[in-house]
Coordinates of C-alpha atoms and ligand atoms in Angstrom, one line a residue:
M511 CA 66.8 155.0 -14.8
E512 CA 66.2 159.1 -14.3
E513 CA 66.1 159.7 -10.9
R514 CA 63.3 162.1 -9.1
D515 CA 64.1 164.8 -6.4
A516 CA 62.1 164.9 -3.9
G517 CA 61.1 168.7 -4.1
P518 CA 63.4 172.1 -3.6
L519 CA 65.7 169.8 -2.2
I520 CA 69.3 171.3 -0.8
R521 CA 71.6 172.8 -3.1
R522 CA 75.6 172.5 -2.1
A523 CA 76.4 175.6 -2.9
G524 CA 80.6 176.3 -2.1
T525 CA 80.3 176.3 2.0
G526 CA 77.2 177.3 2.5
R527 CA 73.6 175.7 1.6
R528 CA 71.2 176.9 0.2
R529 CA 66.8 177.1 1.8
R530 CA 64.5 179.4 0.1
G531 CA 66.7 180.8 -1.2
F532 CA 68.3 181.6 2.1
I533 CA 72.3 181.0 2.1
L534 CA 72.5 179.2 5.4
R535 CA 76.1 178.1 7.3
P536 CA 77.4 174.9 6.8
I537 CA 76.6 172.2 9.7
R538 CA 79.3 171.1 11.9
T539 CA 79.2 167.6 12.6
E540 CA 81.8 167.7 15.7
E541 CA 79.1 170.1 17.6
L542 CA 76.6 167.6 16.7
I543 CA 79.0 164.7 17.7
S544 CA 79.7 166.6 20.9
I545 CA 76.0 166.5 21.5
V546 CA 75.4 162.4 20.6
G547 CA 78.8 160.8 20.5
P548 CA 80.9 159.8 17.5
G549 CA 78.4 156.9 17.0
G550 CA 75.6 158.9 16.8
V551 CA 76.0 160.8 13.8
L552 CA 76.5 159.3 10.4
D553 CA 78.3 162.5 7.7
P554 CA 78.0 161.2 4.9
P555 CA 74.3 160.3 5.4
P556 CA 73.7 155.7 3.9
A557 CA 71.6 156.2 1.2
Q558 CA 68.9 154.1 2.8
Y559 CA 67.8 156.9 5.4
L560 CA 67.3 159.2 2.1
V561 CA 63.9 157.0 0.9
D562 CA 61.2 155.3 2.0
Q563 CA 59.2 153.1 0.3
T564 CA 58.0 156.3 -2.3
E565 CA 61.2 154.8 -3.0
S566 CA 59.3 152.3 -5.7
R567 CA 58.2 155.1 -7.5
S568 CA 61.4 156.9 -7.4
V569 CA 61.3 160.0 -4.8
R570 CA 64.3 160.7 -2.7
G571 CA 65.7 163.5 -0.5
R572 CA 68.6 165.2 0.1
A573 CA 70.7 165.5 3.7
D574 CA 73.4 166.8 5.4
A575 CA 73.9 164.5 8.2
V576 CA 72.1 161.5 10.2
V577 CA 71.6 161.9 14.0
L578 CA 71.4 159.1 16.2
P579 CA 70.4 160.4 19.9
A580 CA 70.1 157.6 22.5
S581 CA 68.3 159.4 24.9
T582 CA 64.8 162.4 25.3
A583 CA 67.5 165.0 26.7
E584 CA 69.7 164.3 23.2
V585 CA 66.5 164.7 21.1
A586 CA 66.1 167.8 22.6
A587 CA 69.9 169.4 22.7
V588 CA 69.4 168.4 19.0
L589 CA 66.6 170.1 17.9
A590 CA 67.3 173.1 20.2
W591 CA 71.2 173.3 18.0
C592 CA 69.1 173.0 14.6
Y593 CA 67.1 175.9 15.9
E594 CA 69.7 178.2 16.7
R595 CA 71.0 177.7 13.6
D596 CA 68.1 177.5 11.5
V597 CA 68.6 173.5 10.3
P598 CA 66.0 171.7 8.9
L599 CA 65.3 168.7 11.0
T600 CA 63.6 165.0 9.6
P601 CA 62.3 162.6 12.1
R602 CA 63.0 159.6 10.5
G603 CA 61.2 155.4 12.1
G604 CA 61.8 152.6 10.5
G605 CA 61.1 154.4 7.2
T606 CA 58.3 152.0 6.0
G607 CA 56.0 155.3 4.6
Y608 CA 54.2 155.5 1.4
A609 CA 53.9 159.3 1.7
G610 CA 58.1 160.1 1.4
G611 CA 57.2 161.7 5.3
C612 CA 60.5 161.0 6.4
V613 CA 62.5 161.5 3.0
P614 CA 64.8 165.1 3.6
V615 CA 63.2 167.9 1.2
E616 CA 65.2 170.6 2.4
G617 CA 68.7 168.8 3.5
G618 CA 69.5 170.0 7.2
I619 CA 70.0 166.8 9.8
V620 CA 67.6 163.1 9.0
L621 CA 67.0 162.2 13.1
A622 CA 66.3 158.9 13.3
L623 CA 65.0 157.5 16.4
D624 CA 66.7 153.8 16.0
R625 CA 68.4 153.4 19.2
M626 CA 65.7 154.8 21.7
D627 CA 64.8 151.2 21.4
R628 CA 63.9 150.5 25.0
V629 CA 60.8 149.0 27.2
R630 CA 60.4 151.9 29.9
S631 CA 58.1 150.0 32.1
F632 CA 55.7 146.9 31.1
D633 CA 52.9 146.2 33.3
P634 CA 51.1 142.9 31.9
P635 CA 48.2 142.6 34.8
L636 CA 47.7 146.5 34.1
W637 CA 47.6 145.7 30.5
R638 CA 49.8 148.4 29.8
I639 CA 53.1 149.5 28.6
E640 CA 55.8 152.8 27.9
V641 CA 58.2 152.2 25.1
E642 CA 60.5 154.9 23.8
A643 CA 59.8 155.7 20.4
G644 CA 62.3 153.6 18.5
V645 CA 60.8 150.4 19.6
T646 CA 59.3 148.3 16.5
T647 CA 55.7 147.7 16.2
A648 CA 56.4 143.9 16.6
E649 CA 58.4 144.4 19.7
V650 CA 55.7 145.6 20.9
R651 CA 53.2 142.9 19.5
R652 CA 55.4 140.2 21.0
R653 CA 56.0 141.6 24.3
A654 CA 52.2 141.9 24.9
R655 CA 51.3 138.1 23.1
E656 CA 53.9 136.6 25.1
N657 CA 51.9 138.0 28.7
G658 CA 48.6 136.8 27.0
L659 CA 48.2 140.6 26.2
Q660 CA 47.3 142.2 22.4
F661 CA 48.5 145.7 21.1
P662 CA 46.2 145.8 18.0
P663 CA 47.8 148.2 15.5
D664 CA 49.2 146.0 12.8
P665 CA 50.5 147.7 10.2
G666 CA 52.2 145.1 7.6
A667 CA 55.5 146.2 8.3
G668 CA 56.0 145.9 11.9
E669 CA 59.3 144.1 11.9
Q670 CA 60.6 147.1 10.5
S671 CA 58.4 150.3 11.5
Q672 CA 58.4 151.7 15.1
I673 CA 56.0 153.1 17.5
G674 CA 57.2 156.5 17.4
G675 CA 56.1 156.1 12.8
N676 CA 52.6 154.5 14.3
I677 CA 51.8 157.4 15.8
A678 CA 53.3 159.8 13.9
T679 CA 51.2 158.5 11.0
N680 CA 48.7 157.3 13.6
A681 CA 48.7 153.6 11.7
G682 CA 46.1 151.6 11.1
G683 CA 46.0 147.7 10.2
P684 CA 43.6 145.3 9.0
H685 CA 42.7 144.7 12.6
A686 CA 42.1 148.6 13.0
F687 CA 38.1 147.5 11.6
K688 CA 37.3 145.9 15.0
Y689 CA 40.5 147.8 17.4
G690 CA 40.8 151.0 15.8
V691 CA 43.9 153.0 14.5
T692 CA 46.9 153.3 16.6
G693 CA 45.9 156.7 18.2
A694 CA 43.4 154.3 20.2
W695 CA 45.9 152.6 22.3
V696 CA 48.2 155.9 23.4
T697 CA 47.1 156.8 26.5
G698 CA 50.3 159.1 27.1
L699 CA 53.0 161.0 24.9
E700 CA 56.4 162.1 25.2
A701 CA 57.6 164.4 22.4
V702 CA 60.3 166.5 21.4
V703 CA 58.7 170.8 20.7
P704 CA 60.5 173.5 19.2
P705 CA 62.8 175.4 20.5
G706 CA 64.4 172.0 22.1
E707 CA 61.6 171.7 25.1
V708 CA 60.3 168.3 26.5
V709 CA 56.6 167.4 26.8
R710 CA 54.3 165.0 28.4
V711 CA 51.2 164.6 27.7
G712 CA 48.5 161.7 29.3
G713 CA 50.2 159.0 31.0
A714 CA 49.8 155.7 31.8
L715 CA 45.9 157.0 32.6
R716 CA 42.9 155.0 31.2
K717 CA 41.4 158.4 31.2
D718 CA 42.6 162.4 30.4
V719 CA 40.1 165.0 29.4
A720 CA 41.9 167.9 31.2
G721 CA 43.0 170.4 28.2
Y722 CA 42.9 170.6 24.6
D723 CA 43.9 167.2 23.5
L724 CA 47.7 167.6 22.4
R725 CA 48.1 164.2 22.9
S726 CA 46.0 163.5 19.4
L727 CA 47.2 166.5 17.8
L728 CA 50.4 165.0 18.1
I729 CA 49.3 161.7 16.7
G730 CA 49.1 161.8 12.9
S731 CA 51.2 165.0 12.4
E732 CA 54.1 163.2 10.8
G733 CA 56.5 164.7 12.5
T734 CA 55.6 168.3 11.8
L735 CA 55.2 169.2 15.6
G736 CA 57.0 167.6 17.3
I737 CA 59.5 164.4 17.8
V738 CA 57.8 161.2 19.6
T739 CA 60.4 160.2 21.8
A740 CA 57.7 157.5 24.3
A741 CA 54.6 156.5 24.5
W742 CA 52.1 155.1 27.4
L743 CA 50.6 152.3 25.4
R744 CA 47.0 150.5 26.5
L745 CA 47.0 146.8 25.3
V746 CA 43.9 144.5 25.8
P747 CA 43.9 140.9 26.7
A748 CA 44.5 138.2 23.4
P749 CA 41.9 136.0 21.8
E750 CA 41.9 132.9 22.3
A751 CA 41.6 132.0 18.9
A752 CA 41.1 134.4 15.7
L753 CA 39.7 131.9 12.6
P754 CA 40.0 133.9 9.0
V755 CA 37.5 133.3 6.2
V756 CA 37.5 133.6 2.9
G757 CA 34.6 135.0 0.5
L758 CA 35.6 135.0 -3.6
F759 CA 32.7 136.7 -5.7
A760 CA 32.5 137.6 -9.1
G761 CA 33.1 141.3 -9.0
P762 CA 33.1 144.4 -6.8
A763 CA 28.9 144.2 -7.1
D764 CA 28.7 141.4 -5.0
G765 CA 31.6 141.7 -2.9
C766 CA 30.6 144.9 -1.7
A767 CA 27.5 143.8 -1.1
A768 CA 28.8 141.1 1.0
I769 CA 31.4 143.6 3.0
E770 CA 27.7 145.5 3.5
D771 CA 25.7 142.8 5.0
V772 CA 28.8 142.5 7.6
V773 CA 28.4 145.0 9.1
A774 CA 24.0 145.5 8.7
S775 CA 23.9 142.0 10.4
G776 CA 25.6 142.9 13.2
L777 CA 28.4 140.9 12.8
Q778 CA 31.4 142.0 14.0
P779 CA 35.1 140.5 12.5
A780 CA 38.1 141.7 13.9
T781 CA 39.1 142.2 9.8
L782 CA 37.1 143.1 6.6
E783 CA 39.4 143.2 3.7
Y784 CA 39.3 142.7 0.3
L785 CA 41.2 142.3 -3.1
D786 CA 40.0 143.1 -6.5
E787 CA 40.4 141.3 -9.9
G788 CA 44.1 143.0 -10.7
T789 CA 45.1 142.2 -7.1
L790 CA 44.3 138.7 -7.3
R791 CA 46.0 138.1 -10.7
A792 CA 49.3 140.3 -9.5
A793 CA 49.3 138.2 -6.1
A794 CA 47.6 134.7 -6.4
P795 CA 47.4 133.0 -3.3
P796 CA 49.5 129.3 -4.0
F797 CA 46.9 127.7 -1.5
L798 CA 43.8 128.5 -3.1
D799 CA 42.2 128.6 -6.9
V800 CA 41.0 131.9 -7.5
S801 CA 40.4 131.7 -11.0
G802 CA 37.3 132.7 -12.2
A803 CA 37.0 135.1 -9.3
G804 CA 36.8 139.2 -9.9
F805 CA 36.5 140.1 -6.0
A806 CA 37.9 138.0 -2.5
V807 CA 37.4 139.1 0.8
I808 CA 39.2 138.3 4.0
A809 CA 37.0 138.2 7.4
E810 CA 38.6 136.9 10.8
A811 CA 36.7 136.2 13.4
D812 CA 38.2 136.7 16.5
G813 CA 37.3 135.8 20.4
S814 CA 36.7 133.2 22.7
A815 CA 37.6 129.3 20.6
A816 CA 33.8 129.1 20.9
E817 CA 33.0 132.5 19.9
A818 CA 35.7 132.5 16.6
V819 CA 34.2 129.0 16.1
A820 CA 30.6 130.6 15.5
L821 CA 31.4 133.7 13.9
R822 CA 33.5 132.6 11.7
R823 CA 30.2 129.8 10.8
E824 CA 28.1 132.9 10.5
L825 CA 30.4 134.6 8.2
E826 CA 31.1 131.7 6.5
D827 CA 27.4 131.2 5.8
L828 CA 27.2 135.0 5.1
F829 CA 29.4 134.9 1.8
A830 CA 27.9 131.9 0.8
A831 CA 25.0 133.4 -0.2
S832 CA 26.2 135.3 -3.1
A833 CA 30.0 133.8 -3.6
L834 CA 31.5 131.6 -5.9
G835 CA 33.2 129.9 -3.0
V836 CA 34.2 129.9 0.4
H837 CA 37.4 129.2 2.1
A838 CA 37.8 128.6 5.6
P839 CA 41.6 127.7 6.3
A840 CA 41.7 125.2 8.9
G841 CA 45.1 124.6 11.7
P842 CA 47.8 127.4 12.6
G843 CA 49.5 126.8 9.5
A844 CA 47.3 127.3 7.1
I845 CA 46.5 130.6 8.8
A846 CA 49.4 132.0 8.6
E847 CA 50.0 131.2 5.7
L848 CA 47.2 133.6 4.7
W849 CA 48.3 136.2 6.2
R850 CA 51.9 136.3 5.0
W851 CA 50.5 135.8 1.7
R852 CA 48.2 138.9 2.6
E853 CA 51.0 140.9 4.5
G854 CA 52.7 139.8 0.8
I855 CA 50.7 141.3 -2.1
T856 CA 52.5 145.2 -1.9
F857 CA 55.3 143.5 -2.9
A858 CA 53.4 141.5 -5.8
V859 CA 51.9 143.9 -7.3
I860 CA 55.1 146.2 -7.6
G861 CA 56.6 142.7 -9.5
R862 CA 54.4 143.1 -12.1
R863 CA 56.0 146.0 -13.7
G864 CA 58.5 147.3 -10.9
G865 CA 56.8 149.9 -9.4
K866 CA 53.6 151.4 -8.5
V867 CA 52.2 154.4 -7.2
S868 CA 49.7 153.6 -4.9
E869 CA 47.4 156.2 -3.3
D870 CA 45.3 155.3 0.4
I871 CA 42.4 156.8 -0.1
V872 CA 39.2 156.1 2.0
V873 CA 35.4 157.1 1.0
P874 CA 32.1 156.2 3.0
L875 CA 31.6 152.3 3.0
D876 CA 28.7 152.4 0.5
R877 CA 31.2 154.1 -2.4
L878 CA 33.4 151.7 -1.8
R879 CA 32.2 149.7 -5.2
E880 CA 32.4 152.6 -6.6
A881 CA 36.1 153.9 -5.8
V882 CA 37.4 150.1 -6.8
E883 CA 35.8 150.1 -10.1
E884 CA 36.9 153.7 -10.6
T885 CA 40.7 153.0 -10.0
V886 CA 40.3 150.7 -12.8
A887 CA 39.2 153.4 -15.1
I888 CA 41.5 156.0 -13.9
G889 CA 44.3 153.6 -14.9
R890 CA 42.7 153.1 -18.0
A891 CA 42.2 156.5 -19.1
H892 CA 45.9 157.5 -18.5
G893 CA 47.3 154.0 -20.2
L894 CA 48.4 152.4 -17.3
D895 CA 47.5 148.8 -15.6
A896 CA 45.7 149.2 -11.8
C897 CA 44.4 147.6 -8.8
S898 CA 43.3 148.0 -5.8
W899 CA 43.2 146.5 -2.1
G900 CA 43.2 147.0 1.3
H901 CA 40.7 147.8 4.7
A902 CA 37.1 147.7 3.1
G903 CA 35.2 147.8 6.4
D904 CA 37.3 150.8 6.8
G905 CA 36.2 152.3 3.2
N906 CA 40.2 152.1 2.7
L907 CA 41.2 151.7 -0.5
H908 CA 45.0 150.6 -1.7
S909 CA 44.7 152.3 -5.2
S910 CA 47.6 150.9 -7.4
F911 CA 49.0 152.1 -10.5
L912 CA 51.5 150.0 -11.9
V913 CA 54.7 151.7 -13.3
D914 CA 58.5 150.5 -14.9
R915 CA 60.1 153.2 -12.9
S916 CA 62.6 153.2 -15.7
E917 CA 59.9 155.1 -17.6
P918 CA 60.0 158.9 -16.6
A919 CA 56.4 159.3 -18.7
Q920 CA 54.8 156.0 -16.6
L921 CA 56.0 157.9 -13.7
D922 CA 54.2 160.8 -15.5
A923 CA 50.9 158.9 -16.0
A924 CA 50.5 158.1 -12.3
A925 CA 50.8 161.0 -11.1
A926 CA 47.7 162.9 -13.1
A927 CA 46.3 159.3 -12.7
A928 CA 46.9 159.7 -9.2
E929 CA 45.5 163.4 -9.4
D930 CA 42.4 162.1 -10.7
L931 CA 42.1 159.2 -7.4
F932 CA 41.7 162.2 -4.8
A933 CA 39.6 164.2 -7.0
L934 CA 36.9 160.8 -7.0
A935 CA 37.7 160.9 -3.3
A936 CA 36.6 164.1 -2.8
R937 CA 33.6 163.3 -4.9
L938 CA 32.4 160.8 -3.3
G939 CA 32.4 161.7 0.2
G940 CA 35.7 160.4 1.4
S941 CA 39.4 161.8 2.1
I942 CA 43.1 161.7 0.6
S943 CA 44.2 159.6 3.1
G944 CA 43.2 156.7 5.3
E945 CA 46.6 155.8 6.4
H946 CA 49.8 156.4 5.3
G947 CA 49.5 160.5 5.8
V948 CA 50.0 163.2 3.5
G949 CA 53.4 163.8 3.3
L950 CA 55.2 164.7 1.0
V951 CA 53.5 162.9 -2.3
K952 CA 50.2 164.2 -1.2
D953 CA 51.0 167.7 -1.2
G954 CA 49.0 170.6 -2.2
Q955 CA 45.8 167.7 -2.1
L956 CA 44.2 168.6 1.8
R957 CA 42.3 171.3 0.2
R958 CA 40.4 169.1 -2.0
V959 CA 38.5 168.1 0.6
W960 CA 39.0 171.1 4.2
P961 CA 37.9 174.4 3.2
P962 CA 39.7 177.0 4.1
A963 CA 38.9 178.1 7.2
A964 CA 39.8 174.6 8.5
L965 CA 43.1 175.0 6.4
E966 CA 44.1 177.9 8.3
L967 CA 43.8 176.3 11.4
H968 CA 45.8 173.3 10.2
A969 CA 48.5 175.9 9.3
G970 CA 48.1 178.2 12.9
V971 CA 49.2 175.2 14.6
K972 CA 52.6 174.7 12.8
R973 CA 53.0 178.3 13.3
L974 CA 52.0 178.1 17.2
F975 CA 54.1 174.6 17.0
D976 CA 57.6 175.5 15.2
P977 CA 57.5 178.7 14.2
K978 CA 60.4 178.3 12.5
N979 CA 59.0 175.8 10.2
L980 CA 62.3 173.5 10.6
L981 CA 60.2 170.7 11.4
N982 CA 60.2 168.0 8.7
P983 CA 59.4 170.9 6.5
G984 CA 57.6 170.7 2.9
K985 CA 55.1 168.0 4.2
K986 CA 51.7 167.6 5.8
L987 CA 50.3 171.1 5.0
G988 CA 50.8 172.5 1.6
Ligands
FAD382 C1 54.5 146.5 3.5 C2 53.8 147.3 4.1 C3 52.6 147.5 4.6 C4 51.8 148.4 5.7 N1 51.4 148.1 5.6 C5 50.5 149.8 6.6 C6 49.2 149.7 6.7 O1 48.1 148.0 6.5 N2 48.1 150.6 7.6 C7 49.1 151.5 8.2 O2 48.7 152.5 8.4 N3 50.8 151.9 7.0 C8 50.9 150.6 6.5 N4 52.2 150.3 6.1 C9 53.2 152.3 6.1 C10 54.0 151.8 7.5 O3 54.7 151.1 7.6 C11 53.1 152.9 8.3 O4 52.8 153.9 8.1 C12 54.1 153.6 9.5 O5 53.6 153.9 10.7 C13 55.5 154.3 9.3 O6 56.4 154.0 10.1 P1 58.0 154.2 10.1 O7 58.4 154.1 11.9 O8 58.8 153.6 9.2 O9 58.2 155.9 9.9 P2 58.5 156.5 9.0 O10 58.3 156.3 7.0 O11 60.1 156.2 9.6 O12 58.5 157.8 8.7 C14 57.0 158.4 8.8 C15 56.0 159.3 9.1 O13 56.3 159.7 11.2 C16 57.6 160.7 11.0 N5 57.9 159.9 12.4 C17 58.7 158.8 12.1 N6 58.9 158.8 13.6 C18 58.7 159.8 14.6 C19 59.1 160.6 15.9 N7 59.4 159.2 16.9 N8 58.4 161.2 16.2 C20 57.3 162.4 15.5 N9 57.6 162.0 14.0 C21 58.1 160.9 13.8 C22 58.0 161.3 9.6 O14 58.8 162.0 9.9 C23 56.9 160.8 8.7 O15 56.8 161.7 8.3 C24 52.6 149.4 5.3 C25 54.2 149.7 5.2 C26 54.4 149.0 4.5 C27 55.8 148.7 3.7

């Protein structure tokens, strides 16, 4: 199988490292060990720290070492060490990203937050928690749930993804439709910024309008402005009940009309997800006969037990007006089975050919049908099977082109198809990413949707934070 490098990677040349034409001094790992201790440096870097989920499209990086600091002070010392020596640093959370964001493309060090996994404080009566960046998404959600609370952001790889990575990508998930993306739940951040300073913005606050919104600037910055070391998160009381309902439709026309009807009706489900025909064929649910259906919508009604039951009934009635069938799983087991199946869709789709090139474009809700249909047409034009699923209520597609990773021609065709997809998003008034970020794989695409003046401001922010361009170089800006 041909292995694709992730970009202009470090090349070892004698005793030096080469970065964009400059020969750099070799990394002295004993100096890093003096900062983080012998257990905190992995040299050579284990292969799993050089990839993320884009590995299924053969993206890999190279680094000189992996560093695992255990405290904010150690993160600051490592970044200062890098800044003094012109060593690139790539922050890494759980490695579940779909944009190649944590894949090191210019060598140097991968700074992994795995050891920063402490809950610093938790005040259930005040609905707030302060956690270090390496705490997993699932752990925060579990802690909240055990105390009758909810941390709503639910990106699909929660057992592995970290809060730091969720903040760095401003991750969403099915429940973002009602509750918003990760940034909506972050009231304060602790971060280390070049050349190695600790900054704290916000805190255990419910409101803060002083100053420019540096917190929001760091949220979604994909490790290019600073390293998130801890966050104060807002929680809410958990809903008493959450009851899903599935509508099966003939195709995108009926399905997308039903989605718009839900929004227009004023009903407020917690999720509003969709699967197109190709996805239904790749990931047919074991608990429901979907043969004959060309589109599925999953809505979840939450609230008090009575509210959830009433809302689900209204959603069932609304779907029934145009659906081929409506399925409302009863009981915790059947509901858990439905969501387990939904979470496994990406892997079922990968299983069709062994790989997929998937992009998370977002479009205005009234253009969703076109985006769903055009995804398939773009794939066909490039000789590839294509399908999509995603967060319908947010107009957010996971448009996927199925590839055999051992076929370089298919990877090239998928890359060309992705270009057409980004052009489609721009044409429909959308954006190139609704969830996963720009990272490495959407390098250069932002200019499709932003005017030059906005791009220049964007680049200026990066220069201000990171004048040496050592923090996650090659990402986000391009
Ligand atoms: C099965 C599956 C389902 C998914 N579903 C969703 C979904 O529904 N919604 C969604 O939004 N995403 C989804 N994702 C993508 C992914 O889980 C999210 O992007 C997640 O937020 C990445 O977190 P991570 O800790 O794995 O970050 P990584 O992949 O390690 O890194 C992602 C980016 O964040 C940066 N970064 C990581 N940690 C830090 C830090 N502490 N400080 C600064 N920068 C940092 C990295 O440099 C990189 O640019 C899914 C992924 C999988 C595999």
